[in-house]
XYZ file of C-alpha atoms in Angstrom:
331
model
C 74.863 168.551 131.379
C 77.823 169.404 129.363
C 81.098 167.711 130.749
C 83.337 169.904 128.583
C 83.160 173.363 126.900
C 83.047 173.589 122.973
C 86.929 175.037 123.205
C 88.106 171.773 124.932
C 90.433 169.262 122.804
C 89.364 165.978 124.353
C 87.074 165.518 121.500
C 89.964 166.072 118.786
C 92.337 164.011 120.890
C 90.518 160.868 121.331
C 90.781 160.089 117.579
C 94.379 160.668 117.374
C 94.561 158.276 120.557
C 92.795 155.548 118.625
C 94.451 156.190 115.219
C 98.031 155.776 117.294
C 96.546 152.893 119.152
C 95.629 151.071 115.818
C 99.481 151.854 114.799
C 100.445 150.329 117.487
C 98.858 146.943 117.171
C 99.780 146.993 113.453
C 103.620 147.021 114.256
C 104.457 143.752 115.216
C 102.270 142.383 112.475
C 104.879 144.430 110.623
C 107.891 143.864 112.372
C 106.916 139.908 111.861
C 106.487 140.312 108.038
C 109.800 141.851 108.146
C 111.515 139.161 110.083
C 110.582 136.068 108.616
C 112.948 134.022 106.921
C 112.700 133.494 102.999
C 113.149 130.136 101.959
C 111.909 127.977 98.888
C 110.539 124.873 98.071
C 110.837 122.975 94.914
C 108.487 119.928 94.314
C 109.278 116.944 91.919
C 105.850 117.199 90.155
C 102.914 119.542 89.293
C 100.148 120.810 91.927
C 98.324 118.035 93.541
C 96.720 116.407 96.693
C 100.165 114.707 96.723
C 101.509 117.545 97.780
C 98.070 118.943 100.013
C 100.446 119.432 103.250
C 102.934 122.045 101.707
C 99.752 123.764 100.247
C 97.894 123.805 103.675
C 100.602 124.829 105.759
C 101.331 127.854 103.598
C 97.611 129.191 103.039
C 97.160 128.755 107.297
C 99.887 130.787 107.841
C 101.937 127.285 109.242
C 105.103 128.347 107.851
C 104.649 132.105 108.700
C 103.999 131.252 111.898
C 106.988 129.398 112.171
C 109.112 133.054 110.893
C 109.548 131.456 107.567
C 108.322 132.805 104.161
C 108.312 130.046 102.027
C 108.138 130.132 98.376
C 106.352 126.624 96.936
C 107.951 125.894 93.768
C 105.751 123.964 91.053
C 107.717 120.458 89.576
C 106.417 118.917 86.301
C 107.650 116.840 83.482
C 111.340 119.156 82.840
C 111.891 119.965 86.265
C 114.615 117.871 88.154
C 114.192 119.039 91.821
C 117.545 117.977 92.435
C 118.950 120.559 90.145
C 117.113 123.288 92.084
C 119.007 122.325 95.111
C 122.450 121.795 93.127
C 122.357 125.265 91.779
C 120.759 127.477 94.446
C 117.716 127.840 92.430
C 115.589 125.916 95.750
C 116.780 125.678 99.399
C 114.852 122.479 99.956
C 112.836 119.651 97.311
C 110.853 116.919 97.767
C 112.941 113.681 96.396
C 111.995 110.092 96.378
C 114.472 108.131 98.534
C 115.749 106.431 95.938
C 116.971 109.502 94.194
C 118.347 111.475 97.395
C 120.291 108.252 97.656
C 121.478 108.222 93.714
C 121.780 112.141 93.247
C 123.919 112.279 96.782
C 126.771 110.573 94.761
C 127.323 113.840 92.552
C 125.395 116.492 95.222
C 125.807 116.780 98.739
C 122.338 115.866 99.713
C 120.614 115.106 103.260
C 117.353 114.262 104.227
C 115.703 115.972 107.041
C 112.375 114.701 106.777
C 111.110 111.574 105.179
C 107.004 112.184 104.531
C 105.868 109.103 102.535
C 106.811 106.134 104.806
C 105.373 103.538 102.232
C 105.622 102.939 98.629
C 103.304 103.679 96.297
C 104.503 102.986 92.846
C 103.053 100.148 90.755
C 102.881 98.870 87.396
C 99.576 98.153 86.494
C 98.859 95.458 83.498
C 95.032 94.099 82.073
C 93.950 90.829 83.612
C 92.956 89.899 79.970
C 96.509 89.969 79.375
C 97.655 86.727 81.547
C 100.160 88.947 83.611
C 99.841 87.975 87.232
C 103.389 88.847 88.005
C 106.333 90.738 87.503
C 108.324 88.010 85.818
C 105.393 87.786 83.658
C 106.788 90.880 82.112
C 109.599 89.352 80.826
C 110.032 90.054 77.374
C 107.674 92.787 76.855
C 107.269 96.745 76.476
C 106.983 98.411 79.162
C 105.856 102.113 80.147
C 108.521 103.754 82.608
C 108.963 107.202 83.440
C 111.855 109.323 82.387
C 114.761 110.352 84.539
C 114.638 110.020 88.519
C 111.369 107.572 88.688
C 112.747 104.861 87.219
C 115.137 103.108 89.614
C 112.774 101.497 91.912
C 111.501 99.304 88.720
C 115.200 99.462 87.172
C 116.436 97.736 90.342
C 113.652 95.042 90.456
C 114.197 93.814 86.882
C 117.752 93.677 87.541
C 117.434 92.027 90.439
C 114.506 89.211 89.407
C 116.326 88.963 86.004
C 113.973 90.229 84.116
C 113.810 91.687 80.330
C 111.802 93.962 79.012
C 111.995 97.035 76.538
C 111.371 100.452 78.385
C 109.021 102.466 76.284
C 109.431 106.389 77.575
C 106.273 107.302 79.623
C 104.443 110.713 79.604
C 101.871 111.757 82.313
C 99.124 110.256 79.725
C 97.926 106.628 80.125
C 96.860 106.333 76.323
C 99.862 104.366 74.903
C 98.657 101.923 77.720
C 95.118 102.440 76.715
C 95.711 101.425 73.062
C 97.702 98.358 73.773
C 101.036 99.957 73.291
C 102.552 98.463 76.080
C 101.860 95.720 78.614
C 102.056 97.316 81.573
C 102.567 100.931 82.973
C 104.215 102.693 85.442
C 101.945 103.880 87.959
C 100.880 105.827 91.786
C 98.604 104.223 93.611
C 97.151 107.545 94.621
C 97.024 109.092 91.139
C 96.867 106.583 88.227
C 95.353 104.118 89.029
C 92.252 105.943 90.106
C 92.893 107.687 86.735
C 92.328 104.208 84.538
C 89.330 103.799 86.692
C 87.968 106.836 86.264
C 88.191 106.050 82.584
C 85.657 103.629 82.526
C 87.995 100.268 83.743
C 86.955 98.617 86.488
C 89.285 97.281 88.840
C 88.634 93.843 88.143
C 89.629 94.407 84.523
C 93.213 95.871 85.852
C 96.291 93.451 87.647
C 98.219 95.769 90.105
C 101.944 94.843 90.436
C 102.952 96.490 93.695
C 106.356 97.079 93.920
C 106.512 96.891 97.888
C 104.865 93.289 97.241
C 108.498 92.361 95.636
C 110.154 93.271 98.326
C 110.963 97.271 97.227
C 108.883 99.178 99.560
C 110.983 102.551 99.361
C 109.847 105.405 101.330
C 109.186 107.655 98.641
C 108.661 111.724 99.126
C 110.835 113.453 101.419
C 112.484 116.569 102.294
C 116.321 117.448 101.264
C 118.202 119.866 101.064
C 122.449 120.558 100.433
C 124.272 119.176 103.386
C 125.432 123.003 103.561
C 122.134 124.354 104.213
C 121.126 121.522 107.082
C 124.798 122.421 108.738
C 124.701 126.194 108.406
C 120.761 126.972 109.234
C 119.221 123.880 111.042
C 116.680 126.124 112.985
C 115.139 126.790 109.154
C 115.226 123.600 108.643
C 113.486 122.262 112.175
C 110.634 125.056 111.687
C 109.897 124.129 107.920
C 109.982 120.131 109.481
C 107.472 121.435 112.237
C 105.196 123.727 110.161
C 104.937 120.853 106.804
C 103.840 117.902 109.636
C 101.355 120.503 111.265
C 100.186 120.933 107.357
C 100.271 117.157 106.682
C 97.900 116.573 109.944
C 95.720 119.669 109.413
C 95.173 118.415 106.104
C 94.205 114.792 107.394
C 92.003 116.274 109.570
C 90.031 118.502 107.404
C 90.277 116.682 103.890
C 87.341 119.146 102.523
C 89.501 122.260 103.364
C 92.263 120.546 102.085
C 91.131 120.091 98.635
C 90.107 123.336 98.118
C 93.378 124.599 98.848
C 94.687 122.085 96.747
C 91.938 122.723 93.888
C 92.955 126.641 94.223
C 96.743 125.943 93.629
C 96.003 123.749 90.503
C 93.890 126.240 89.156
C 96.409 128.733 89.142
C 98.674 126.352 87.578
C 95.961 125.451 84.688
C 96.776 121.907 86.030
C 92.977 120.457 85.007
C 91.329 119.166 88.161
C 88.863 116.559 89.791
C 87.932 116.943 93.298
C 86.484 113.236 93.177
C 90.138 112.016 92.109
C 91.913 114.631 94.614
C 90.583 113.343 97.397
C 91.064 109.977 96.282
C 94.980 110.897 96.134
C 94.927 112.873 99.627
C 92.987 109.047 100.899
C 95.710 107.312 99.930
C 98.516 109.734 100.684
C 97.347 109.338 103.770
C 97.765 105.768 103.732
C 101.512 105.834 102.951
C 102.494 108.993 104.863
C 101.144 107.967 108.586
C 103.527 105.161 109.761
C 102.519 101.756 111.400
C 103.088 103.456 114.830
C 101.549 106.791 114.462
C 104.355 108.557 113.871
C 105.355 111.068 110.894
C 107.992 112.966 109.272
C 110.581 110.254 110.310
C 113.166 108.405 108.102
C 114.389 104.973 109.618
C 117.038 102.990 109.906
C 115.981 99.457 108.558
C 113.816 101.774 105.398
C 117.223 103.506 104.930
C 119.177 100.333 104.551
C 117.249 98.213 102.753
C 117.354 101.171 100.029
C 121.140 101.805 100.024
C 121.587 97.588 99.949
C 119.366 97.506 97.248
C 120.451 99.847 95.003
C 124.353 98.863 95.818
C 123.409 95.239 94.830
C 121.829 95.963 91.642
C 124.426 97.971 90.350
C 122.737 101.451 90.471
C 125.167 102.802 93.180
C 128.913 101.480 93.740
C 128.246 103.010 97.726
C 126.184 104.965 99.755
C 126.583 107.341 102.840
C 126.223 106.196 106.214
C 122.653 106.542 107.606
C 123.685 109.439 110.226
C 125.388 111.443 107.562
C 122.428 111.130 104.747
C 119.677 111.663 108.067
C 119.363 114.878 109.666
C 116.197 114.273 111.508
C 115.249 117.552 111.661
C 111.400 116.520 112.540
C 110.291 117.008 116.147
């Protein structure tokens, strides 16, 4: 039986109901992509599992979510991250520690999230060479990066009283390969996997561990301009929130992870191995996740034994207190 005649406009109406209906749902979708907050993020180096957190909590929507749109800023070899910040070209970088620390004498710097909680820089000599030590490196050549990596080995010669001639270091281990120097600088998560992976075996390699000396630094955190923590900390408490959600969703799902990761390095023409990415998002894990569980968070005692080292070796005349360089901005 025919419920309405061929003249009624139920028919023609129902499909304007669902069309306005599907409007509907769309606009806060819209309205959201209108309100989020544009930020940016410069890091100190090129795309890697290093950096597998930032990656993941911007391809699951972590920062969105959090009414930010974040811009993810590629480092490499020419980029200082803490000239992004001085000029306004960033509103946050990742920083070692050590360099927050050094660059806050000439910009206002604070740290509102300290990610790596243990250090992971090494110099790495041959076995076959006799070096055992660091003051075995005492009157030799050896590899050191340029600019803002170099303090935490700077410091521990000056300190130990140790000589050597710095020979500039690029992101290729063949100078060290060929015998050009007797040691080189080194991650634990990215390097040294790299010599392995070029036919060295471990026993053939000495690790010098610099928080074996004495210098374990917290390395990668989050900074930004004192100006930017003061005038906007909401931004920067949601960008602390959605990074550790990315950190531990990355943790969690380490396959995911590197594909995000492996995506973002394509893009860059960065070359790739999964096999050695997830061997850097292993050990990132290992120096990110603090003895107690806890993330994200910059201490006291790590703070101080920083500032009092680089004060005593001459790198930094003073530092600022640790509750003006902290903002502790991760909850």
């Amino acid at each position: 039986m025919r419920t309405t005649s061929p003249s009624s406009p139920v028919p023609f109406l129902f499909p304007l109901a669902l069309l306005a209906a599907c409007l509907l749902a769309l606009t806060p979708a819209r309205a959201l992509a209108q309100d989020l907050e544009k930020a940016s993020l410069v890091l100190q180096w090129l795309p890697q599992a290093q950096f597998a957190g930032y990656f993941v909590a911007k391809d699951k929507g972590f920062y969105a979510e959090e009414g930010i749109d974040l811009a993810i800023l590629p480092g490499g070899p020419d980029i200082l991250a803490s000239e992004y910040l001085e000029d306004g070209r960033a509103d946050f970088a990742t920083l070692f520690l050590t360099t927050g620390l050094q660059r806050g004498d000439t910009v206002p710097l604070v740290n509102i999230g300290q990610i790596v909680q243990h250090s992971a820089l090494m110099l790495i000599a041959r076995k076959s060479s006799g070096i055992k030590t660091f003051h075995d490196l005492d009157g030799k050549k050896v590899g050191l990066w340029a600019n803002e990596f170099q303090i935490q080995a700077r410091a521990l010669f000056r300190r130990q009283g140790i000589t050597v001639t710095v020979v500039p270091q690029t992101s290729s281990l063949d100078l060290f390969m060929r015998g050009g120097v007797a040691a080189c600088s080194a991650m634990w998560y990215n390097e040294y996997h790299t010599l392995l992976t070029y036919g060295l075996d471990e026993s053939d390699l000495q690790p010098l561990f610099f928080n074996d000396a004495g210098l374990n630094f917290p390395e990668d955190g989050i900074y930004c301009l004192a100006k930017t923590a003061a005038e906007r900390p909401e931004l920067c408490s949601r960008l602390m929130r959605a990074t550790l959600k990315g950190w531990r969703y990355a943790f969690a799902h380490k396959d995911e992870a590197l594909s995000i990761v492996l995506k973002r390095m394509e893009a860059a023409k960065v070359p790739a191995s999964r096999a050695h990415q997830r061997w850097m998002l292993d050990r990132m894990e290992d120096v990110t996740m603090a003895d107690d569980g806890a993330m994200g968070v910059l201490r006291r005692e790590d703070f101080e034994r920083v500032a009092w080292a680089l004060t005593d070796t001459g790198f930094m005349e003073s530092t600022p207190s640790y509750d003006d360089f902290y903002k502790g901005m991760a909850r």
